[in-house]
Amino acid sequence: SLGLMYATLPLGSLLVSATSGWTRRVHRHGRTVVLAALGWGAAMALAGMMRQVWLVLLFLTVAGAFDMVSGIFRSTLWHQTIPDELRGRLAGIEMLSYAAGPQLGQLRSGGMAALTSVRTSIWGGGLACVAAVGLLALALPRLLSYDARTDPHARAVREQRAALAEADAADDEGRGTGRAGPAPAPSG
């Protein structure tokens, strides 16, 4: 059953990935990240509270799904709002959070499990996540109000990409490699 528990989080992520077509209709990415993080914490808390193994597996799968939803929209926000001149520095900070975050989480959960129990550590960590996300949402109201359709940075990125695509298409047609006709035969 331990192997199944390890498999459930990736299973939830896989299910969201396989059905991710709905994500293109979501425009309030910040709100979706917050809701997904709240869902992850709640699912983990419920997994820790359950006594039947199949319910634990179900809630771990749900947690994995919420984690993937959060990842999709965090990545989307990143690509829509970070100016090119800051991407390198912010990528370093992001890498630090990906490297240190899980390790700090393991330290917290292991320490709490040693002091209490594994189940208490799981549901306690889930509830702590819900509380932390709630506080961050209150502290960052612009995250909740972010809308890709109206955000000036997202609009600028869309316009820049459209202009580049147009220029590429014109360049391809000028070289004869566009859809307007066949590519020139190689000379030799």
PDB file of N, CA, C and O in Angstrom, residues 68-137:
ATOM      1  N   MET A  68      -0.961  19.828  -9.811  1.00  0.00           N
ATOM      2  CA  MET A  68      -0.735  20.053 -11.240  1.00  0.00           C
ATOM      3  C   MET A  68      -1.463  21.302 -11.721  1.00  0.00           C
ATOM      4  O   MET A  68      -0.914  22.086 -12.505  1.00  0.00           O
ATOM      5  N   VAL A  69      -2.691  21.512 -11.260  1.00  0.00           N
ATOM      6  CA  VAL A  69      -3.426  22.726 -11.636  1.00  0.00           C
ATOM      7  C   VAL A  69      -2.634  23.952 -11.193  1.00  0.00           C
ATOM      8  O   VAL A  69      -2.439  24.897 -11.967  1.00  0.00           O
ATOM      9  N   SER A  70      -2.150  23.937  -9.973  1.00  0.00           N
ATOM     10  CA  SER A  70      -1.345  25.051  -9.480  1.00  0.00           C
ATOM     11  C   SER A  70      -0.105  25.250 -10.341  1.00  0.00           C
ATOM     12  O   SER A  70       0.229  26.378 -10.721  1.00  0.00           O
ATOM     13  N   GLY A  71       0.563  24.163 -10.686  1.00  0.00           N
ATOM     14  CA  GLY A  71       1.775  24.260 -11.507  1.00  0.00           C
ATOM     15  C   GLY A  71       1.499  24.834 -12.887  1.00  0.00           C
ATOM     16  O   GLY A  71       2.261  25.668 -13.388  1.00  0.00           O
ATOM     17  N   ILE A  72       0.425  24.413 -13.508  1.00  0.00           N
ATOM     18  CA  ILE A  72       0.071  24.920 -14.833  1.00  0.00           C
ATOM     19  C   ILE A  72      -0.117  26.430 -14.793  1.00  0.00           C
ATOM     20  O   ILE A  72       0.428  27.165 -15.619  1.00  0.00           O
ATOM     21  N   PHE A  73      -0.875  26.901 -13.817  1.00  0.00           N
ATOM     22  CA  PHE A  73      -1.194  28.325 -13.797  1.00  0.00           C
ATOM     23  C   PHE A  73      -0.078  29.179 -13.205  1.00  0.00           C
ATOM     24  O   PHE A  73       0.057  30.348 -13.570  1.00  0.00           O
ATOM     25  N   ARG A  74       0.762  28.615 -12.340  1.00  0.00           N
ATOM     26  CA  ARG A  74       1.943  29.357 -11.898  1.00  0.00           C
ATOM     27  C   ARG A  74       2.874  29.587 -13.076  1.00  0.00           C
ATOM     28  O   ARG A  74       3.410  30.677 -13.271  1.00  0.00           O
ATOM     29  N   SER A  75       3.056  28.557 -13.884  1.00  0.00           N
ATOM     30  CA  SER A  75       3.899  28.680 -15.071  1.00  0.00           C
ATOM     31  C   SER A  75       3.310  29.689 -16.053  1.00  0.00           C
ATOM     32  O   SER A  75       4.034  30.507 -16.635  1.00  0.00           O
ATOM     33  N   THR A  76       2.005  29.647 -16.235  1.00  0.00           N
ATOM     34  CA  THR A  76       1.349  30.591 -17.143  1.00  0.00           C
ATOM     35  C   THR A  76       1.535  32.020 -16.648  1.00  0.00           C
ATOM     36  O   THR A  76       1.871  32.919 -17.431  1.00  0.00           O
ATOM     37  N   LEU A  77       1.326  32.245 -15.369  1.00  0.00           N
ATOM     38  CA  LEU A  77       1.535  33.583 -14.796  1.00  0.00           C
ATOM     39  C   LEU A  77       2.971  34.037 -15.015  1.00  0.00           C
ATOM     40  O   LEU A  77       3.217  35.197 -15.358  1.00  0.00           O
ATOM     41  N   TRP A  78       3.899  33.151 -14.783  1.00  0.00           N
ATOM     42  CA  TRP A  78       5.325  33.460 -14.958  1.00  0.00           C
ATOM     43  C   TRP A  78       5.586  33.958 -16.387  1.00  0.00           C
ATOM     44  O   TRP A  78       6.182  34.997 -16.598  1.00  0.00           O
ATOM     45  N   HIS A  79       5.110  33.203 -17.355  1.00  0.00           N
ATOM     46  CA  HIS A  79       5.378  33.546 -18.752  1.00  0.00           C
ATOM     47  C   HIS A  79       4.629  34.796 -19.205  1.00  0.00           C
ATOM     48  O   HIS A  79       5.063  35.464 -20.139  1.00  0.00           O
ATOM     49  N   GLN A  80       3.528  35.117 -18.564  1.00  0.00           N
ATOM     50  CA  GLN A  80       2.746  36.278 -18.977  1.00  0.00           C
ATOM     51  C   GLN A  80       3.150  37.578 -18.291  1.00  0.00           C
ATOM     52  O   GLN A  80       2.814  38.644 -18.777  1.00  0.00           O
ATOM     53  N   THR A  81       3.828  37.503 -17.170  1.00  0.00           N
ATOM     54  CA  THR A  81       4.018  38.724 -16.386  1.00  0.00           C
ATOM     55  C   THR A  81       5.465  39.103 -16.117  1.00  0.00           C
ATOM     56  O   THR A  81       5.714  40.243 -15.743  1.00  0.00           O
ATOM     57  N   ILE A  82       6.405  38.213 -16.262  1.00  0.00           N
ATOM     58  CA  ILE A  82       7.797  38.528 -15.931  1.00  0.00           C
ATOM     59  C   ILE A  82       8.472  39.183 -17.131  1.00  0.00           C
ATOM     60  O   ILE A  82       8.574  38.584 -18.200  1.00  0.00           O
ATOM     61  N   PRO A  83       8.945  40.432 -16.967  1.00  0.00           N
ATOM     62  CA  PRO A  83       9.662  41.083 -18.071  1.00  0.00           C
ATOM     63  C   PRO A  83      10.953  40.313 -18.406  1.00  0.00           C
ATOM     64  O   PRO A  83      11.593  39.745 -17.522  1.00  0.00           O
ATOM     65  N   ASP A  84      11.303  40.309 -19.670  1.00  0.00           N
ATOM     66  CA  ASP A  84      12.476  39.551 -20.113  1.00  0.00           C
ATOM     67  C   ASP A  84      13.736  39.919 -19.333  1.00  0.00           C
ATOM     68  O   ASP A  84      14.543  39.052 -19.022  1.00  0.00           O
ATOM     69  N   GLU A  85      13.914  41.196 -18.997  1.00  0.00           N
ATOM     70  CA  GLU A  85      15.140  41.627 -18.315  1.00  0.00           C
ATOM     71  C   GLU A  85      15.238  41.108 -16.880  1.00  0.00           C
ATOM     72  O   GLU A  85      16.308  41.160 -16.277  1.00  0.00           O
ATOM     73  N   LEU A  86      14.146  40.587 -16.318  1.00  0.00           N
ATOM     74  CA  LEU A  86      14.182  40.057 -14.948  1.00  0.00           C
ATOM     75  C   LEU A  86      14.125  38.533 -14.893  1.00  0.00           C
ATOM     76  O   LEU A  86      14.240  37.948 -13.821  1.00  0.00           O
ATOM     77  N   ARG A  87      13.956  37.888 -16.032  1.00  0.00           N
ATOM     78  CA  ARG A  87      13.746  36.441 -16.024  1.00  0.00           C
ATOM     79  C   ARG A  87      14.910  35.670 -15.412  1.00  0.00           C
ATOM     80  O   ARG A  87      14.696  34.705 -14.681  1.00  0.00           O
ATOM     81  N   GLY A  88      16.122  36.037 -15.684  1.00  0.00           N
ATOM     82  CA  GLY A  88      17.275  35.317 -15.148  1.00  0.00           C
ATOM     83  C   GLY A  88      17.327  35.367 -13.631  1.00  0.00           C
ATOM     84  O   GLY A  88      17.479  34.336 -12.968  1.00  0.00           O
ATOM     85  N   ARG A  89      17.199  36.561 -13.077  1.00  0.00           N
ATOM     86  CA  ARG A  89      17.236  36.695 -11.621  1.00  0.00           C
ATOM     87  C   ARG A  89      16.073  35.963 -10.958  1.00  0.00           C
ATOM     88  O   ARG A  89      16.239  35.287  -9.949  1.00  0.00           O
ATOM     89  N   LEU A  90      14.894  36.122 -11.518  1.00  0.00           N
ATOM     90  CA  LEU A  90      13.727  35.477 -10.927  1.00  0.00           C
ATOM     91  C   LEU A  90      13.756  33.965 -11.125  1.00  0.00           C
ATOM     92  O   LEU A  90      13.258  33.210 -10.278  1.00  0.00           O
ATOM     93  N   ALA A  91      14.368  33.508 -12.207  1.00  0.00           N
ATOM     94  CA  ALA A  91      14.509  32.062 -12.407  1.00  0.00           C
ATOM     95  C   ALA A  91      15.409  31.475 -11.316  1.00  0.00           C
ATOM     96  O   ALA A  91      15.165  30.367 -10.841  1.00  0.00           O
ATOM     97  N   GLY A  92      16.425  32.223 -10.911  1.00  0.00           N
ATOM     98  CA  GLY A  92      17.297  31.773  -9.818  1.00  0.00           C
ATOM     99  C   GLY A  92      16.536  31.654  -8.510  1.00  0.00           C
ATOM    100  O   GLY A  92      16.691  30.677  -7.763  1.00  0.00           O
ATOM    101  N   ILE A  93      15.688  32.632  -8.227  1.00  0.00           N
ATOM    102  CA  ILE A  93      14.871  32.584  -7.018  1.00  0.00           C
ATOM    103  C   ILE A  93      13.891  31.420  -7.090  1.00  0.00           C
ATOM    104  O   ILE A  93      13.687  30.691  -6.119  1.00  0.00           O
ATOM    105  N   GLU A  94      13.288  31.236  -8.262  1.00  0.00           N
ATOM    106  CA  GLU A  94      12.352  30.130  -8.439  1.00  0.00           C
ATOM    107  C   GLU A  94      13.052  28.793  -8.241  1.00  0.00           C
ATOM    108  O   GLU A  94      12.527  27.889  -7.586  1.00  0.00           O
ATOM    109  N   MET A  95      14.269  28.650  -8.780  1.00  0.00           N
ATOM    110  CA  MET A  95      15.022  27.411  -8.629  1.00  0.00           C
ATOM    111  C   MET A  95      15.332  27.152  -7.156  1.00  0.00           C
ATOM    112  O   MET A  95      15.244  26.014  -6.678  1.00  0.00           O
ATOM    113  N   LEU A  96      15.651  28.211  -6.430  1.00  0.00           N
ATOM    114  CA  LEU A  96      15.914  28.073  -5.001  1.00  0.00           C
ATOM    115  C   LEU A  96      14.675  27.563  -4.274  1.00  0.00           C
ATOM    116  O   LEU A  96      14.752  26.680  -3.422  1.00  0.00           O
ATOM    117  N   SER A  97      13.514  28.088  -4.630  1.00  0.00           N
ATOM    118  CA  SER A  97      12.286  27.638  -3.965  1.00  0.00           C
ATOM    119  C   SER A  97      11.983  26.183  -4.314  1.00  0.00           C
ATOM    120  O   SER A  97      11.530  25.428  -3.458  1.00  0.00           O
ATOM    121  N   TYR A  98      12.238  25.763  -5.564  1.00  0.00           N
ATOM    122  CA  TYR A  98      11.996  24.371  -5.945  1.00  0.00           C
ATOM    123  C   TYR A  98      12.991  23.440  -5.266  1.00  0.00           C
ATOM    124  O   TYR A  98      12.658  22.293  -4.964  1.00  0.00           O
ATOM    125  N   ALA A  99      14.220  23.911  -5.050  1.00  0.00           N
ATOM    126  CA  ALA A  99      15.236  23.072  -4.416  1.00  0.00           C
ATOM    127  C   ALA A  99      15.053  23.009  -2.903  1.00  0.00           C
ATOM    128  O   ALA A  99      15.148  21.942  -2.297  1.00  0.00           O
ATOM    129  N   ALA A 100      14.776  24.149  -2.278  1.00  0.00           N
ATOM    130  CA  ALA A 100      14.691  24.197  -0.813  1.00  0.00           C
ATOM    131  C   ALA A 100      13.308  23.867  -0.280  1.00  0.00           C
ATOM    132  O   ALA A 100      13.188  23.278   0.794  1.00  0.00           O
ATOM    133  N   GLY A 101      12.250  24.246  -1.013  1.00  0.00           N
ATOM    134  CA  GLY A 101      10.892  24.058  -0.513  1.00  0.00           C
ATOM    135  C   GLY A 101      10.563  22.633  -0.118  1.00  0.00           C
ATOM    136  O   GLY A 101      10.140  22.382   1.024  1.00  0.00           O
ATOM    137  N   PRO A 102      10.756  21.663  -1.012  1.00  0.00           N
ATOM    138  CA  PRO A 102      10.432  20.275  -0.638  1.00  0.00           C
ATOM    139  C   PRO A 102      11.282  19.767   0.533  1.00  0.00           C
ATOM    140  O   PRO A 102      10.789  19.035   1.385  1.00  0.00           O
ATOM    141  N   GLN A 103      12.552  20.174   0.576  1.00  0.00           N
ATOM    142  CA  GLN A 103      13.410  19.727   1.674  1.00  0.00           C
ATOM    143  C   GLN A 103      12.936  20.304   3.008  1.00  0.00           C
ATOM    144  O   GLN A 103      12.905  19.613   4.023  1.00  0.00           O
ATOM    145  N   LEU A 104      12.553  21.573   3.007  1.00  0.00           N
ATOM    146  CA  LEU A 104      12.024  22.177   4.231  1.00  0.00           C
ATOM    147  C   LEU A 104      10.697  21.526   4.623  1.00  0.00           C
ATOM    148  O   LEU A 104      10.418  21.330   5.810  1.00  0.00           O
ATOM    149  N   GLY A 105       9.888  21.182   3.627  1.00  0.00           N
ATOM    150  CA  GLY A 105       8.640  20.476   3.905  1.00  0.00           C
ATOM    151  C   GLY A 105       8.898  19.112   4.524  1.00  0.00           C
ATOM    152  O   GLY A 105       8.191  18.697   5.454  1.00  0.00           O
ATOM    153  N   GLN A 106       9.907  18.410   4.022  1.00  0.00           N
ATOM    154  CA  GLN A 106      10.250  17.106   4.596  1.00  0.00           C
ATOM    155  C   GLN A 106      10.744  17.258   6.034  1.00  0.00           C
ATOM    156  O   GLN A 106      10.410  16.444   6.908  1.00  0.00           O
ATOM    157  N   LEU A 107      11.519  18.301   6.292  1.00  0.00           N
ATOM    158  CA  LEU A 107      11.997  18.574   7.647  1.00  0.00           C
ATOM    159  C   LEU A 107      10.819  18.838   8.579  1.00  0.00           C
ATOM    160  O   LEU A 107      10.740  18.301   9.686  1.00  0.00           O
ATOM    161  N   ARG A 108       9.865  19.658   8.120  1.00  0.00           N
ATOM    162  CA  ARG A 108       8.690  19.964   8.928  1.00  0.00           C
ATOM    163  C   ARG A 108       7.871  18.709   9.196  1.00  0.00           C
ATOM    164  O   ARG A 108       7.510  18.411  10.330  1.00  0.00           O
ATOM    165  N   SER A 109       7.597  17.948   8.134  1.00  0.00           N
ATOM    166  CA  SER A 109       6.735  16.777   8.312  1.00  0.00           C
ATOM    167  C   SER A 109       7.425  15.692   9.139  1.00  0.00           C
ATOM    168  O   SER A 109       6.789  15.071   9.991  1.00  0.00           O
ATOM    169  N   GLY A 110       8.694  15.480   8.918  1.00  0.00           N
ATOM    170  CA  GLY A 110       9.420  14.477   9.713  1.00  0.00           C
ATOM    171  C   GLY A 110       9.519  14.861  11.170  1.00  0.00           C
ATOM    172  O   GLY A 110       9.317  14.029  12.064  1.00  0.00           O
ATOM    173  N   GLY A 111       9.818  16.133  11.424  1.00  0.00           N
ATOM    174  CA  GLY A 111       9.895  16.608  12.811  1.00  0.00           C
ATOM    175  C   GLY A 111       8.550  16.527  13.508  1.00  0.00           C
ATOM    176  O   GLY A 111       8.453  16.086  14.665  1.00  0.00           O
ATOM    177  N   MET A 112       7.503  16.915  12.810  1.00  0.00           N
ATOM    178  CA  MET A 112       6.170  16.868  13.414  1.00  0.00           C
ATOM    179  C   MET A 112       5.730  15.420  13.640  1.00  0.00           C
ATOM    180  O   MET A 112       5.112  15.109  14.663  1.00  0.00           O
ATOM    181  N   ALA A 113       6.067  14.534  12.697  1.00  0.00           N
ATOM    182  CA  ALA A 113       5.722  13.115  12.863  1.00  0.00           C
ATOM    183  C   ALA A 113       6.462  12.521  14.050  1.00  0.00           C
ATOM    184  O   ALA A 113       5.907  11.698  14.789  1.00  0.00           O
ATOM    185  N   ALA A 114       7.718  12.920  14.252  1.00  0.00           N
ATOM    186  CA  ALA A 114       8.492  12.406  15.385  1.00  0.00           C
ATOM    187  C   ALA A 114       7.898  12.883  16.713  1.00  0.00           C
ATOM    188  O   ALA A 114       7.912  12.145  17.708  1.00  0.00           O
ATOM    189  N   LEU A 115       7.372  14.102  16.722  1.00  0.00           N
ATOM    190  CA  LEU A 115       6.789  14.647  17.949  1.00  0.00           C
ATOM    191  C   LEU A 115       5.363  14.167  18.199  1.00  0.00           C
ATOM    192  O   LEU A 115       4.930  14.089  19.355  1.00  0.00           O
ATOM    193  N   THR A 116       4.626  13.866  17.128  1.00  0.00           N
ATOM    194  CA  THR A 116       3.217  13.479  17.273  1.00  0.00           C
ATOM    195  C   THR A 116       3.008  12.110  16.634  1.00  0.00           C
ATOM    196  O   THR A 116       3.265  11.099  17.244  1.00  0.00           O
ATOM    197  N   SER A 117       2.532  12.098  15.398  1.00  0.00           N
ATOM    198  CA  SER A 117       2.369  10.860  14.619  1.00  0.00           C
ATOM    199  C   SER A 117       2.388  11.225  13.145  1.00  0.00           C
ATOM    200  O   SER A 117       2.266  12.397  12.785  1.00  0.00           O
ATOM    201  N   VAL A 118       2.531  10.212  12.311  1.00  0.00           N
ATOM    202  CA  VAL A 118       2.555  10.458  10.864  1.00  0.00           C
ATOM    203  C   VAL A 118       1.235  11.072  10.412  1.00  0.00           C
ATOM    204  O   VAL A 118       1.207  12.057   9.661  1.00  0.00           O
ATOM    205  N   ARG A 119       0.135  10.509  10.863  1.00  0.00           N
ATOM    206  CA  ARG A 119      -1.187  11.029  10.465  1.00  0.00           C
ATOM    207  C   ARG A 119      -1.354  12.476  10.898  1.00  0.00           C
ATOM    208  O   ARG A 119      -1.837  13.298  10.127  1.00  0.00           O
ATOM    209  N   THR A 120      -0.953  12.798  12.123  1.00  0.00           N
ATOM    210  CA  THR A 120      -1.071  14.177  12.607  1.00  0.00           C
ATOM    211  C   THR A 120      -0.201  15.107  11.775  1.00  0.00           C
ATOM    212  O   THR A 120      -0.600  16.228  11.463  1.00  0.00           O
ATOM    213  N   SER A 121       0.971  14.628  11.405  1.00  0.00           N
ATOM    214  CA  SER A 121       1.857  15.428  10.568  1.00  0.00           C
ATOM    215  C   SER A 121       1.223  15.727   9.213  1.00  0.00           C
ATOM    216  O   SER A 121       1.324  16.845   8.701  1.00  0.00           O
ATOM    217  N   ILE A 122       0.547  14.725   8.646  1.00  0.00           N
ATOM    218  CA  ILE A 122      -0.065  14.910   7.323  1.00  0.00           C
ATOM    219  C   ILE A 122      -1.232  15.879   7.401  1.00  0.00           C
ATOM    220  O   ILE A 122      -1.288  16.864   6.668  1.00  0.00           O
ATOM    221  N   TRP A 123      -2.188  15.636   8.311  1.00  0.00           N
ATOM    222  CA  TRP A 123      -3.336  16.536   8.352  1.00  0.00           C
ATOM    223  C   TRP A 123      -2.945  17.893   8.901  1.00  0.00           C
ATOM    224  O   TRP A 123      -3.478  18.922   8.468  1.00  0.00           O
ATOM    225  N   GLY A 124      -1.986  17.931   9.818  1.00  0.00           N
ATOM    226  CA  GLY A 124      -1.531  19.222  10.343  1.00  0.00           C
ATOM    227  C   GLY A 124      -0.837  20.057   9.273  1.00  0.00           C
ATOM    228  O   GLY A 124      -1.032  21.271   9.179  1.00  0.00           O
ATOM    229  N   GLY A 125      -0.040  19.395   8.436  1.00  0.00           N
ATOM    230  CA  GLY A 125       0.614  20.100   7.329  1.00  0.00           C
ATOM    231  C   GLY A 125      -0.388  20.615   6.314  1.00  0.00           C
ATOM    232  O   GLY A 125      -0.259  21.718   5.794  1.00  0.00           O
ATOM    233  N   GLY A 126      -1.420  19.808   6.042  1.00  0.00           N
ATOM    234  CA  GLY A 126      -2.475  20.247   5.123  1.00  0.00           C
ATOM    235  C   GLY A 126      -3.196  21.473   5.646  1.00  0.00           C
ATOM    236  O   GLY A 126      -3.424  22.437   4.914  1.00  0.00           O
ATOM    237  N   LEU A 127      -3.552  21.440   6.937  1.00  0.00           N
ATOM    238  CA  LEU A 127      -4.233  22.606   7.529  1.00  0.00           C
ATOM    239  C   LEU A 127      -3.313  23.826   7.577  1.00  0.00           C
ATOM    240  O   LEU A 127      -3.766  24.957   7.350  1.00  0.00           O
ATOM    241  N   ALA A 128      -2.027  23.604   7.850  1.00  0.00           N
ATOM    242  CA  ALA A 128      -1.070  24.721   7.848  1.00  0.00           C
ATOM    243  C   ALA A 128      -0.973  25.332   6.453  1.00  0.00           C
ATOM    244  O   ALA A 128      -0.870  26.559   6.298  1.00  0.00           O
ATOM    245  N   CYS A 129      -1.023  24.493   5.426  1.00  0.00           N
ATOM    246  CA  CYS A 129      -0.997  24.973   4.044  1.00  0.00           C
ATOM    247  C   CYS A 129      -2.223  25.835   3.767  1.00  0.00           C
ATOM    248  O   CYS A 129      -2.106  26.926   3.199  1.00  0.00           O
ATOM    249  N   VAL A 130      -3.393  25.344   4.164  1.00  0.00           N
ATOM    250  CA  VAL A 130      -4.628  26.111   3.941  1.00  0.00           C
ATOM    251  C   VAL A 130      -4.532  27.462   4.628  1.00  0.00           C
ATOM    252  O   VAL A 130      -4.866  28.498   4.041  1.00  0.00           O
ATOM    253  N   ALA A 131      -4.053  27.491   5.880  1.00  0.00           N
ATOM    254  CA  ALA A 131      -3.932  28.748   6.617  1.00  0.00           C
ATOM    255  C   ALA A 131      -2.929  29.692   5.944  1.00  0.00           C
ATOM    256  O   ALA A 131      -3.207  30.888   5.780  1.00  0.00           O
ATOM    257  N   ALA A 132      -1.776  29.161   5.525  1.00  0.00           N
ATOM    258  CA  ALA A 132      -0.754  29.993   4.894  1.00  0.00           C
ATOM    259  C   ALA A 132      -1.242  30.567   3.567  1.00  0.00           C
ATOM    260  O   ALA A 132      -1.024  31.749   3.271  1.00  0.00           O
ATOM    261  N   VAL A 133      -1.905  29.746   2.771  1.00  0.00           N
ATOM    262  CA  VAL A 133      -2.429  30.223   1.483  1.00  0.00           C
ATOM    263  C   VAL A 133      -3.494  31.289   1.718  1.00  0.00           C
ATOM    264  O   VAL A 133      -3.533  32.308   1.021  1.00  0.00           O
ATOM    265  N   GLY A 134      -4.353  31.075   2.698  1.00  0.00           N
ATOM    266  CA  GLY A 134      -5.365  32.076   3.018  1.00  0.00           C
ATOM    267  C   GLY A 134      -4.747  33.408   3.403  1.00  0.00           C
ATOM    268  O   GLY A 134      -5.182  34.470   2.940  1.00  0.00           O
ATOM    269  N   LEU A 135      -3.709  33.379   4.228  1.00  0.00           N
ATOM    270  CA  LEU A 135      -3.034  34.614   4.638  1.00  0.00           C
ATOM    271  C   LEU A 135      -2.339  35.286   3.453  1.00  0.00           C
ATOM    272  O   LEU A 135      -2.396  36.514   3.305  1.00  0.00           O
ATOM    273  N   LEU A 136      -1.689  34.500   2.621  1.00  0.00           N
ATOM    274  CA  LEU A 136      -1.033  35.073   1.440  1.00  0.00           C
ATOM    275  C   LEU A 136      -2.049  35.670   0.471  1.00  0.00           C
ATOM    276  O   LEU A 136      -1.797  36.721  -0.132  1.00  0.00           O
ATOM    277  N   ALA A 137      -3.188  35.030   0.315  1.00  0.00           N
ATOM    278  CA  ALA A 137      -4.225  35.572  -0.571  1.00  0.00           C
ATOM    279  C   ALA A 137      -4.726  36.913  -0.048  1.00  0.00           C
ATOM    280  O   ALA A 137      -4.962  37.839  -0.829  1.00  0.00           O
TER     281      ALA A 137
END
